Backbone atoms as SQL, in Angstrom:
CREATE TABLE atoms (id INTEGER PRIMARY KEY, chain TEXT, resi INTEGER, resn TEXT, atom TEXT, x REAL, y REAL, z REAL);
INSERT INTO atoms VALUES
  (1, 'A', 1, 'MET', 'N', 56.301, 92.445, 106.092),
  (2, 'A', 1, 'MET', 'CA', 57.636, 92.787, 106.292),
  (3, 'A', 1, 'MET', 'C', 58.325, 92.196, 105.136),
  (4, 'A', 2, 'ARG', 'N', 59.272, 92.699, 104.591),
  (5, 'A', 2, 'ARG', 'CA', 59.857, 92.269, 103.086),
  (6, 'A', 2, 'ARG', 'C', 61.153, 91.655, 103.366),
  (7, 'A', 3, 'HIS', 'N', 61.347, 90.473, 102.988),
  (8, 'A', 3, 'HIS', 'CA', 62.762, 89.859, 102.658),
  (9, 'A', 3, 'HIS', 'C', 62.847, 89.748, 102.217),
  (10, 'A', 4, 'SER', 'N', 64.856, 90.027, 102.160),
  (11, 'A', 4, 'SER', 'CA', 65.250, 89.951, 101.214),
  (12, 'A', 4, 'SER', 'C', 65.955, 89.086, 100.556),
  (13, 'A', 5, 'VAL', 'N', 66.289, 88.876, 99.194),
  (14, 'A', 5, 'VAL', 'CA', 66.615, 88.317, 98.603),
  (15, 'A', 5, 'VAL', 'C', 68.164, 87.688, 98.608),
  (16, 'A', 6, 'ASN', 'N', 68.521, 88.649, 98.592),
  (17, 'A', 6, 'ASN', 'CA', 69.862, 88.815, 98.806),
  (18, 'A', 6, 'ASN', 'C', 70.618, 87.755, 100.474),
  (19, 'A', 7, 'ARG', 'N', 69.992, 87.345, 101.152),
  (20, 'A', 7, 'ARG', 'CA', 70.116, 87.847, 102.731),
  (21, 'A', 7, 'ARG', 'C', 70.410, 86.219, 102.808),
  (22, 'A', 8, 'PRO', 'N', 71.203, 85.685, 103.223),
  (23, 'A', 8, 'PRO', 'CA', 71.569, 84.384, 103.590),
  (24, 'A', 8, 'PRO', 'C', 70.598, 83.865, 104.645),
  (25, 'A', 9, 'PRO', 'N', 70.548, 82.724, 103.821),
  (26, 'A', 9, 'PRO', 'CA', 69.214, 82.054, 105.149),
  (27, 'A', 9, 'PRO', 'C', 69.890, 82.150, 106.540),
  (28, 'A', 10, 'THR', 'N', 68.972, 82.468, 107.635),
  (29, 'A', 10, 'THR', 'CA', 69.246, 81.668, 109.203),
  (30, 'A', 10, 'THR', 'C', 69.489, 80.269, 109.034),
  (31, 'A', 11, 'PRO', 'N', 71.045, 80.112, 110.186),
  (32, 'A', 11, 'PRO', 'CA', 71.430, 78.774, 110.589),
  (33, 'A', 11, 'PRO', 'C', 70.292, 78.224, 111.132),
  (34, 'A', 12, 'ASP', 'N', 70.113, 77.245, 111.209),
  (35, 'A', 12, 'ASP', 'CA', 69.558, 76.199, 111.803),
  (36, 'A', 12, 'ASP', 'C', 70.899, 76.048, 113.594),
  (37, 'A', 13, 'THR', 'N', 69.147, 76.523, 114.608),
  (38, 'A', 13, 'THR', 'CA', 70.190, 75.862, 115.828),
  (39, 'A', 13, 'THR', 'C', 70.659, 74.682, 115.636),
  (40, 'A', 14, 'ARG', 'N', 70.006, 73.613, 115.396),
  (41, 'A', 14, 'ARG', 'CA', 70.323, 72.079, 115.852),
  (42, 'A', 14, 'ARG', 'C', 71.627, 72.254, 114.791),
  (43, 'A', 15, 'ASP', 'N', 72.071, 72.538, 114.219),
  (44, 'A', 15, 'ASP', 'CA', 73.049, 72.297, 114.018),
  (45, 'A', 15, 'ASP', 'C', 74.419, 73.223, 114.429),
  (46, 'A', 16, 'ASP', 'N', 73.843, 74.401, 115.330),
  (47, 'A', 16, 'ASP', 'CA', 75.237, 73.804, 116.352),
  (48, 'A', 16, 'ASP', 'C', 75.196, 73.818, 117.655),
  (49, 'A', 17, 'GLN', 'N', 74.234, 73.085, 117.814),
  (50, 'A', 17, 'GLN', 'CA', 73.881, 72.018, 118.294),
  (51, 'A', 17, 'GLN', 'C', 74.583, 70.673, 118.127),
  (52, 'A', 18, 'GLU', 'N', 74.576, 70.071, 117.331),
  (53, 'A', 18, 'GLU', 'CA', 75.003, 69.221, 116.728),
  (54, 'A', 18, 'GLU', 'C', 76.768, 68.979, 116.822),
  (55, 'A', 19, 'LYS', 'N', 77.414, 69.921, 116.496),
  (56, 'A', 19, 'LYS', 'CA', 78.736, 70.339, 116.494),
  (57, 'A', 19, 'LYS', 'C', 79.163, 69.648, 117.658),
  (58, 'A', 20, 'GLU', 'N', 80.628, 68.839, 117.371),
  (59, 'A', 20, 'GLU', 'CA', 81.474, 67.667, 118.349),
  (60, 'A', 20, 'GLU', 'C', 82.300, 69.419, 119.040),
  (61, 'A', 21, 'PRO', 'N', 82.053, 69.070, 120.297),
  (62, 'A', 21, 'PRO', 'CA', 83.323, 69.739, 120.874),
  (63, 'A', 21, 'PRO', 'C', 84.589, 69.583, 120.210),
  (64, 'A', 22, 'PRO', 'N', 85.299, 70.683, 120.033),
  (65, 'A', 22, 'PRO', 'CA', 86.881, 69.577, 119.968),
  (66, 'A', 22, 'PRO', 'C', 87.585, 68.958, 120.696),
  (67, 'A', 23, 'ALA', 'N', 88.329, 67.792, 119.773),
  (68, 'A', 23, 'ALA', 'CA', 88.384, 66.915, 120.749),
  (69, 'A', 23, 'ALA', 'C', 90.140, 66.965, 121.788),
  (70, 'A', 24, 'LEU', 'N', 89.877, 66.118, 122.780),
  (71, 'A', 24, 'LEU', 'CA', 91.279, 66.428, 123.745),
  (72, 'A', 24, 'LEU', 'C', 92.646, 66.730, 123.335),
  (73, 'A', 25, 'LYS', 'N', 92.625, 66.218, 122.208),
  (74, 'A', 25, 'LYS', 'CA', 94.651, 66.277, 121.895),
  (75, 'A', 25, 'LYS', 'C', 93.830, 67.344, 120.931),
  (76, 'A', 26, 'GLU', 'N', 93.369, 68.000, 120.727),
  (77, 'A', 26, 'GLU', 'CA', 93.523, 69.435, 119.471),
  (78, 'A', 26, 'GLU', 'C', 93.400, 70.372, 120.635),
  (79, 'A', 27, 'ILE', 'N', 92.730, 69.864, 121.705),
  (80, 'A', 27, 'ILE', 'CA', 92.607, 71.115, 123.067),
  (81, 'A', 27, 'ILE', 'C', 94.155, 70.813, 123.095),
  (82, 'A', 28, 'ILE', 'N', 95.078, 70.596, 123.695),
  (83, 'A', 28, 'ILE', 'CA', 95.922, 70.186, 124.023),
  (84, 'A', 28, 'ILE', 'C', 97.407, 70.402, 123.192),
  (85, 'A', 29, 'SER', 'N', 96.642, 70.342, 121.512),
  (86, 'A', 29, 'SER', 'CA', 97.534, 71.036, 120.875),
  (87, 'A', 29, 'SER', 'C', 98.033, 72.517, 120.638),
  (88, 'A', 30, 'ILE', 'N', 96.413, 72.861, 120.711),
  (89, 'A', 30, 'ILE', 'CA', 96.722, 74.088, 120.464),
  (90, 'A', 30, 'ILE', 'C', 97.256, 74.876, 121.944),
  (91, 'A', 31, 'LYS', 'N', 97.164, 74.542, 123.096),
  (92, 'A', 31, 'LYS', 'CA', 97.582, 75.410, 124.101),
  (93, 'A', 31, 'LYS', 'C', 99.077, 74.982, 124.478),
  (94, 'A', 32, 'LEU', 'N', 99.505, 73.912, 124.059),
  (95, 'A', 32, 'LEU', 'CA', 100.809, 73.642, 123.295),
  (96, 'A', 32, 'LEU', 'C', 101.969, 75.073, 122.244),
  (97, 'A', 33, 'ILE', 'N', 100.404, 75.147, 121.724),
  (98, 'A', 33, 'ILE', 'CA', 101.148, 75.954, 120.139),
  (99, 'A', 33, 'ILE', 'C', 100.922, 77.387, 121.238),
  (100, 'A', 34, 'GLU', 'N', 99.952, 77.908, 121.764),
  (101, 'A', 34, 'GLU', 'CA', 99.431, 79.085, 122.359),
  (102, 'A', 34, 'GLU', 'C', 100.835, 79.467, 123.770),
  (103, 'A', 35, 'SER', 'N', 101.380, 78.549, 123.878),
  (104, 'A', 35, 'SER', 'CA', 101.976, 79.148, 125.061),
  (105, 'A', 35, 'SER', 'C', 103.724, 79.281, 124.941),
  (106, 'A', 36, 'GLY', 'N', 103.979, 78.614, 123.917),
  (107, 'A', 36, 'GLY', 'CA', 105.132, 78.793, 122.899),
  (108, 'A', 36, 'GLY', 'C', 105.798, 76.960, 123.474),
  (109, 'A', 37, 'GLU', 'N', 104.974, 76.722, 123.900),
  (110, 'A', 37, 'GLU', 'CA', 105.861, 74.946, 124.376),
  (111, 'A', 37, 'GLU', 'C', 106.266, 73.874, 123.982),
  (112, 'A', 38, 'LYS', 'N', 105.353, 74.029, 122.630),
  (113, 'A', 38, 'LYS', 'CA', 105.195, 73.242, 121.401),
  (114, 'A', 38, 'LYS', 'C', 106.444, 73.494, 120.645),
  (115, 'A', 39, 'GLU', 'N', 107.251, 74.448, 120.458),
  (116, 'A', 39, 'GLU', 'CA', 108.293, 75.133, 120.016),
  (117, 'A', 39, 'GLU', 'C', 109.875, 74.223, 121.166),
  (118, 'A', 40, 'ARG', 'N', 109.037, 74.852, 122.288),
  (119, 'A', 40, 'ARG', 'CA', 110.273, 74.352, 123.467),
  (120, 'A', 40, 'ARG', 'C', 110.496, 73.223, 123.508),
  (121, 'A', 41, 'LEU', 'N', 109.981, 72.148, 123.391),
  (122, 'A', 41, 'LEU', 'CA', 109.610, 70.762, 122.981),
  (123, 'A', 41, 'LEU', 'C', 110.459, 70.639, 121.845),
  (124, 'A', 42, 'MET', 'N', 110.501, 71.129, 120.648),
  (125, 'A', 42, 'MET', 'CA', 110.691, 70.944, 119.213),
  (126, 'A', 42, 'MET', 'C', 112.562, 70.526, 119.215),
  (127, 'A', 43, 'GLU', 'N', 112.626, 71.652, 120.256),
  (128, 'A', 43, 'GLU', 'CA', 114.098, 72.528, 120.133),
  (129, 'A', 43, 'GLU', 'C', 114.745, 71.453, 120.603),
  (130, 'A', 44, 'LEU', 'N', 113.816, 71.188, 122.072),
  (131, 'A', 44, 'LEU', 'CA', 114.081, 69.948, 123.381),
  (132, 'A', 44, 'LEU', 'C', 115.095, 68.743, 122.285),
  (133, 'A', 45, 'LEU', 'N', 114.092, 67.863, 121.454),
  (134, 'A', 45, 'LEU', 'CA', 113.410, 67.016, 121.142),
  (135, 'A', 45, 'LEU', 'C', 115.173, 66.896, 119.847),
  (136, 'A', 46, 'ARG', 'N', 114.818, 68.186, 119.148),
  (137, 'A', 46, 'ARG', 'CA', 116.129, 68.156, 118.501),
  (138, 'A', 46, 'ARG', 'C', 117.694, 67.591, 119.099),
  (139, 'A', 47, 'GLU', 'N', 117.724, 68.810, 120.472),
  (140, 'A', 47, 'GLU', 'CA', 118.727, 68.216, 120.872),
  (141, 'A', 47, 'GLU', 'C', 119.540, 67.180, 121.694),
  (142, 'A', 48, 'ARG', 'N', 118.765, 66.583, 121.970),
  (143, 'A', 48, 'ARG', 'CA', 118.436, 65.052, 122.571),
  (144, 'A', 48, 'ARG', 'C', 119.263, 64.215, 121.304),
  (145, 'A', 49, 'LEU', 'N', 118.195, 64.206, 120.395),
  (146, 'A', 49, 'LEU', 'CA', 118.476, 63.291, 119.012),
  (147, 'A', 49, 'LEU', 'C', 119.757, 63.460, 118.552),
  (148, 'A', 50, 'VAL', 'N', 120.244, 64.661, 118.528),
  (149, 'A', 50, 'VAL', 'CA', 121.264, 64.899, 118.413),
  (150, 'A', 50, 'VAL', 'C', 122.973, 64.315, 118.874),
  (151, 'A', 51, 'GLU', 'N', 122.224, 64.728, 119.972),
  (152, 'A', 51, 'GLU', 'CA', 123.363, 64.499, 121.601),
  (153, 'A', 51, 'GLU', 'C', 123.037, 62.422, 121.425),
  (154, 'A', 52, 'SER', 'N', 121.823, 62.012, 121.105),
  (155, 'A', 52, 'SER', 'CA', 121.653, 60.146, 121.464),
  (156, 'A', 52, 'SER', 'C', 122.266, 59.654, 120.072),
  (157, 'A', 53, 'GLY', 'N', 122.758, 60.525, 118.849),
  (158, 'A', 53, 'GLY', 'CA', 123.125, 59.782, 118.009),
  (159, 'A', 53, 'GLY', 'C', 122.109, 59.813, 116.328),
  (160, 'A', 54, 'TRP', 'N', 120.875, 59.539, 117.037),
  (161, 'A', 54, 'TRP', 'CA', 120.116, 59.766, 115.935),
  (162, 'A', 54, 'TRP', 'C', 120.057, 60.411, 114.778),
  (163, 'A', 55, 'LYS', 'N', 120.665, 61.578, 114.621),
  (164, 'A', 55, 'LYS', 'CA', 120.893, 61.875, 113.683),
  (165, 'A', 55, 'LYS', 'C', 121.209, 62.070, 112.601),
  (166, 'A', 56, 'ASP', 'N', 122.489, 61.252, 112.867),
  (167, 'A', 56, 'ASP', 'CA', 124.269, 61.120, 112.426),
  (168, 'A', 56, 'ASP', 'C', 123.452, 59.089, 111.726),
  (169, 'A', 57, 'GLU', 'N', 122.734, 58.551, 112.550),
  (170, 'A', 57, 'GLU', 'CA', 122.022, 57.135, 112.304),
  (171, 'A', 57, 'GLU', 'C', 121.258, 57.352, 110.755),
  (172, 'A', 58, 'MET', 'N', 120.228, 58.202, 111.621),
  (173, 'A', 58, 'MET', 'CA', 119.593, 58.602, 109.953),
  (174, 'A', 58, 'MET', 'C', 120.349, 59.456, 108.390),
  (175, 'A', 59, 'LYS', 'N', 121.017, 60.196, 108.577),
  (176, 'A', 59, 'LYS', 'CA', 121.835, 60.306, 107.731),
  (177, 'A', 59, 'LYS', 'C', 122.321, 59.800, 106.848),
  (178, 'A', 60, 'ALA', 'N', 123.136, 58.539, 107.585),
  (179, 'A', 60, 'ALA', 'CA', 124.175, 57.088, 107.504),
  (180, 'A', 60, 'ALA', 'C', 122.874, 56.232, 106.391),
  (181, 'A', 61, 'LEU', 'N', 121.929, 55.983, 107.352),
  (182, 'A', 61, 'LEU', 'CA', 120.902, 55.706, 106.200),
  (183, 'A', 61, 'LEU', 'C', 120.093, 55.588, 104.952),
  (184, 'A', 62, 'CYS', 'N', 120.420, 57.398, 105.327),
  (185, 'A', 62, 'CYS', 'CA', 119.596, 58.713, 104.067),
  (186, 'A', 62, 'CYS', 'C', 120.892, 58.101, 102.429),
  (187, 'A', 63, 'ARG', 'N', 122.346, 58.649, 103.345),
  (188, 'A', 63, 'ARG', 'CA', 123.003, 58.018, 102.117),
  (189, 'A', 63, 'ARG', 'C', 123.071, 56.913, 101.551),
  (190, 'A', 64, 'GLU', 'N', 123.351, 55.650, 102.299),
  (191, 'A', 64, 'GLU', 'CA', 122.822, 54.048, 102.292),
  (192, 'A', 64, 'GLU', 'C', 121.961, 53.455, 101.082),
  (193, 'A', 65, 'HIS', 'N', 120.949, 54.732, 101.174),
  (194, 'A', 65, 'HIS', 'CA', 119.714, 54.482, 100.525),
  (195, 'A', 65, 'HIS', 'C', 119.942, 54.982, 98.922),
  (196, 'A', 66, 'ILE', 'N', 120.641, 56.268, 99.112),
  (197, 'A', 66, 'ILE', 'CA', 121.123, 57.083, 97.812),
  (198, 'A', 66, 'ILE', 'C', 121.992, 56.193, 97.267),
  (199, 'A', 67, 'LYS', 'N', 122.555, 55.539, 97.750),
  (200, 'A', 67, 'LYS', 'CA', 123.776, 54.623, 96.907),
  (201, 'A', 67, 'LYS', 'C', 122.957, 53.652, 96.537),
  (202, 'A', 68, 'LYS', 'N', 122.368, 53.133, 97.096),
  (203, 'A', 68, 'LYS', 'CA', 121.797, 51.415, 96.215),
  (204, 'A', 68, 'LYS', 'C', 121.151, 52.053, 95.113),
  (205, 'A', 69, 'LYS', 'N', 120.318, 53.074, 95.420),
  (206, 'A', 69, 'LYS', 'CA', 119.264, 53.462, 94.563),
  (207, 'A', 69, 'LYS', 'C', 120.023, 54.335, 92.974),
  (208, 'A', 70, 'GLY', 'N', 120.622, 54.785, 93.348),
  (209, 'A', 70, 'GLY', 'CA', 121.806, 55.983, 92.540),
  (210, 'A', 70, 'GLY', 'C', 121.223, 56.878, 92.550),
  (211, 'A', 71, 'ARG', 'N', 122.187, 58.086, 92.466),
  (212, 'A', 71, 'ARG', 'CA', 122.174, 59.390, 92.610),
  (213, 'A', 71, 'ARG', 'C', 120.669, 59.878, 92.571),
  (214, 'A', 72, 'ASN', 'N', 120.545, 59.973, 90.747),
  (215, 'A', 72, 'ASN', 'CA', 120.236, 60.519, 89.971),
  (216, 'A', 72, 'ASN', 'C', 118.842, 59.616, 89.844),
  (217, 'A', 73, 'ASN', 'N', 118.272, 58.687, 91.053),
  (218, 'A', 73, 'ASN', 'CA', 117.096, 58.157, 90.901),
  (219, 'A', 73, 'ASN', 'C', 116.317, 58.242, 91.714),
  (220, 'A', 74, 'VAL', 'N', 116.419, 59.035, 92.951),
  (221, 'A', 74, 'VAL', 'CA', 116.164, 59.125, 94.604),
  (222, 'A', 74, 'VAL', 'C', 115.300, 60.760, 94.277),
  (223, 'A', 75, 'THR', 'N', 114.410, 60.621, 94.947),
  (224, 'A', 75, 'THR', 'CA', 113.949, 61.845, 95.076),
  (225, 'A', 75, 'THR', 'C', 113.887, 62.408, 96.524),
  (226, 'A', 76, 'ILE', 'N', 113.730, 63.446, 96.826),
  (227, 'A', 76, 'ILE', 'CA', 113.623, 64.020, 98.219),
  (228, 'A', 76, 'ILE', 'C', 111.871, 63.237, 98.762),
  (229, 'A', 77, 'ASP', 'N', 110.968, 62.603, 98.137),
  (230, 'A', 77, 'ASP', 'CA', 110.314, 62.168, 98.567),
  (231, 'A', 77, 'ASP', 'C', 109.949, 60.604, 99.080),
  (232, 'A', 78, 'ASP', 'N', 111.015, 60.382, 97.918),
  (233, 'A', 78, 'ASP', 'CA', 111.593, 58.609, 98.050),
  (234, 'A', 78, 'ASP', 'C', 112.330, 58.804, 99.880),
  (235, 'A', 79, 'LEU', 'N', 113.110, 58.982, 100.159),
  (236, 'A', 79, 'LEU', 'CA', 113.916, 59.320, 101.170),
  (237, 'A', 79, 'LEU', 'C', 112.835, 59.759, 102.059),
  (238, 'A', 80, 'VAL', 'N', 112.177, 60.393, 102.224),
  (239, 'A', 80, 'VAL', 'CA', 111.158, 60.668, 103.050),
  (240, 'A', 80, 'VAL', 'C', 110.178, 58.806, 103.373),
  (241, 'A', 81, 'HIS', 'N', 109.854, 58.680, 102.034),
  (242, 'A', 81, 'HIS', 'CA', 108.237, 57.707, 102.422),
  (243, 'A', 81, 'HIS', 'C', 109.155, 56.500, 103.228),
  (244, 'A', 82, 'VAL', 'N', 111.010, 56.394, 102.696),
  (245, 'A', 82, 'VAL', 'CA', 111.505, 55.182, 103.335),
  (246, 'A', 82, 'VAL', 'C', 112.422, 55.667, 104.550),
  (247, 'A', 83, 'ILE', 'N', 113.015, 56.158, 105.282),
  (248, 'A', 83, 'ILE', 'CA', 113.533, 56.443, 106.348),
  (249, 'A', 83, 'ILE', 'C', 112.359, 56.958, 107.517),
  (250, 'A', 84, 'THR', 'N', 111.214, 57.758, 107.009),
  (251, 'A', 84, 'THR', 'CA', 110.323, 57.917, 108.522),
  (252, 'A', 84, 'THR', 'C', 109.924, 56.691, 109.017),
  (253, 'A', 85, 'PRO', 'N', 109.904, 55.544, 108.438),
  (254, 'A', 85, 'PRO', 'CA', 108.964, 54.693, 109.419),
  (255, 'A', 85, 'PRO', 'C', 110.043, 54.727, 110.612),
  (256, 'A', 86, 'LYS', 'N', 110.857, 54.242, 109.977),
  (257, 'A', 86, 'LYS', 'CA', 112.320, 53.633, 110.363),
  (258, 'A', 86, 'LYS', 'C', 112.894, 54.938, 111.252),
  (259, 'A', 87, 'GLY', 'N', 113.038, 55.755, 111.244),
  (260, 'A', 87, 'GLY', 'CA', 113.544, 57.179, 111.830),
  (261, 'A', 87, 'GLY', 'C', 112.651, 56.797, 113.165),
  (262, 'A', 88, 'ARG', 'N', 111.148, 56.850, 112.846),
  (263, 'A', 88, 'ARG', 'CA', 110.211, 57.014, 114.576),
  (264, 'A', 88, 'ARG', 'C', 110.468, 56.119, 115.196),
  (265, 'A', 89, 'ALA', 'N', 110.601, 54.863, 114.460),
  (266, 'A', 89, 'ALA', 'CA', 110.805, 53.388, 115.387),
  (267, 'A', 89, 'ALA', 'C', 112.312, 53.675, 116.279),
  (268, 'A', 90, 'SER', 'N', 112.941, 54.206, 115.640),
  (269, 'A', 90, 'SER', 'CA', 114.448, 53.760, 116.301),
  (270, 'A', 90, 'SER', 'C', 114.349, 55.257, 117.187),
  (271, 'A', 91, 'ILE', 'N', 113.580, 56.320, 117.496),
  (272, 'A', 91, 'ILE', 'CA', 113.984, 57.173, 118.778),
  (273, 'A', 91, 'ILE', 'C', 113.868, 56.503, 119.900),
  (274, 'A', 92, 'PRO', 'N', 115.189, 56.896, 120.552),
  (275, 'A', 92, 'PRO', 'CA', 115.111, 55.890, 122.120),
  (276, 'A', 92, 'PRO', 'C', 114.134, 56.037, 122.967),
  (277, 'A', 93, 'ASP', 'N', 113.967, 55.016, 123.413),
  (278, 'A', 93, 'ASP', 'CA', 112.897, 55.271, 124.457),
  (279, 'A', 93, 'ASP', 'C', 113.144, 56.364, 125.521),
  (280, 'A', 94, 'PRO', 'N', 114.309, 56.852, 125.924),
  (281, 'A', 94, 'PRO', 'CA', 114.590, 58.088, 127.100),
  (282, 'A', 94, 'PRO', 'C', 113.622, 59.405, 126.730),
  (283, 'A', 95, 'ILE', 'N', 114.261, 59.003, 125.631),
  (284, 'A', 95, 'ILE', 'CA', 113.755, 60.216, 124.681),
  (285, 'A', 95, 'ILE', 'C', 112.333, 60.477, 124.691),
  (286, 'A', 96, 'LYS', 'N', 111.837, 59.454, 124.161),
  (287, 'A', 96, 'LYS', 'CA', 110.550, 59.918, 124.424),
  (288, 'A', 96, 'LYS', 'C', 109.745, 59.882, 125.611),
  (289, 'A', 97, 'ALA', 'N', 110.578, 59.178, 126.559),
  (290, 'A', 97, 'ALA', 'CA', 110.183, 59.632, 127.933),
  (291, 'A', 97, 'ALA', 'C', 109.624, 60.371, 128.348),
  (292, 'A', 98, 'GLU', 'N', 111.666, 61.599, 128.556),
  (293, 'A', 98, 'GLU', 'CA', 111.112, 62.470, 128.760),
  (294, 'A', 98, 'GLU', 'C', 110.381, 64.214, 128.148),
  (295, 'A', 99, 'LEU', 'N', 109.870, 63.323, 126.587),
  (296, 'A', 99, 'LEU', 'CA', 109.559, 64.605, 126.398),
  (297, 'A', 99, 'LEU', 'C', 107.579, 64.334, 126.841),
  (298, 'A', 100, 'LEU', 'N', 107.450, 63.009, 127.125),
  (299, 'A', 100, 'LEU', 'CA', 105.789, 62.639, 127.424),
  (300, 'A', 100, 'LEU', 'C', 105.485, 63.155, 129.214),
  (301, 'A', 101, 'GLN', 'N', 107.242, 63.148, 130.034),
  (302, 'A', 101, 'GLN', 'CA', 106.954, 63.760, 130.940),
  (303, 'A', 101, 'GLN', 'C', 106.791, 65.260, 130.998),
  (304, 'A', 102, 'ARG', 'N', 107.739, 65.769, 130.298),
  (305, 'A', 102, 'ARG', 'CA', 107.341, 67.964, 130.507),
  (306, 'A', 102, 'ARG', 'C', 106.025, 67.806, 129.369),
  (307, 'A', 103, 'ILE', 'N', 105.420, 66.595, 128.788),
  (308, 'A', 103, 'ILE', 'CA', 104.111, 67.311, 128.247),
  (309, 'A', 103, 'ILE', 'C', 103.145, 67.406, 129.504),
  (310, 'A', 104, 'ARG', 'N', 103.092, 65.690, 130.329),
  (311, 'A', 104, 'ARG', 'CA', 102.665, 65.691, 131.146),
  (312, 'A', 104, 'ARG', 'C', 102.441, 67.159, 132.498),
  (313, 'A', 105, 'THR', 'N', 103.792, 67.648, 133.315),
  (314, 'A', 105, 'THR', 'CA', 104.434, 68.989, 133.275),
  (315, 'A', 105, 'THR', 'C', 103.489, 70.056, 133.195),
  (316, 'A', 106, 'PHE', 'N', 103.532, 69.838, 131.893),
  (317, 'A', 106, 'PHE', 'CA', 103.034, 71.056, 131.445),
  (318, 'A', 106, 'PHE', 'C', 101.583, 70.880, 131.646),
  (319, 'A', 107, 'LEU', 'N', 100.835, 69.848, 131.050),
  (320, 'A', 107, 'LEU', 'CA', 99.471, 69.902, 131.281),
  (321, 'A', 107, 'LEU', 'C', 99.066, 70.563, 133.116),
  (322, 'A', 108, 'VAL', 'N', 99.832, 69.672, 133.891),
  (323, 'A', 108, 'VAL', 'CA', 99.392, 70.015, 134.925),
  (324, 'A', 108, 'VAL', 'C', 99.209, 71.457, 135.501),
  (325, 'A', 109, 'SER', 'N', 100.673, 72.164, 134.835),
  (326, 'A', 109, 'SER', 'CA', 100.690, 73.427, 135.489),
  (327, 'A', 109, 'SER', 'C', 99.891, 74.260, 134.772),
  (328, 'A', 110, 'ALA', 'N', 98.835, 73.970, 133.424),
  (329, 'A', 110, 'ALA', 'CA', 98.552, 74.946, 132.712),
  (330, 'A', 110, 'ALA', 'C', 96.816, 74.252, 132.977),
  (331, 'A', 111, 'THR', 'N', 96.373, 73.322, 133.322),
  (332, 'A', 111, 'THR', 'CA', 94.949, 72.916, 133.893),
  (333, 'A', 111, 'THR', 'C', 94.847, 73.530, 135.285),
  (334, 'A', 112, 'PRO', 'N', 93.328, 74.649, 134.753),
  (335, 'A', 112, 'PRO', 'CA', 92.922, 75.680, 136.342),
  (336, 'A', 112, 'PRO', 'C', 92.958, 74.450, 137.297),
  (337, 'A', 113, 'LEU', 'N', 92.756, 74.488, 138.580),
  (338, 'A', 113, 'LEU', 'CA', 92.210, 73.379, 139.369),
  (339, 'A', 113, 'LEU', 'C', 91.185, 74.352, 139.794);
């Protein structure tokens, strides 16, 4: 039997066995995206942040930073770098708790018995 020089090498079966299964976080993320739940959760988060005044606070922080640095000396990347940590830290706990509860409820309903 002649072997083709153009044929790719046969994959080693050990490579398939050594691959790790996807992490739980990745599986949850995939399920949320496939079901459309991620988009619904993102919309809920946007609504809650606006209702709580968080969005206005972040807008004020951005304006303050721009005023301090000068309009021509600030880039979007600069704003993102400065504001993101403050924004994440200032999300109200009740909003975080509500989102976490929604994710838990989704996972319970999506998990076959």
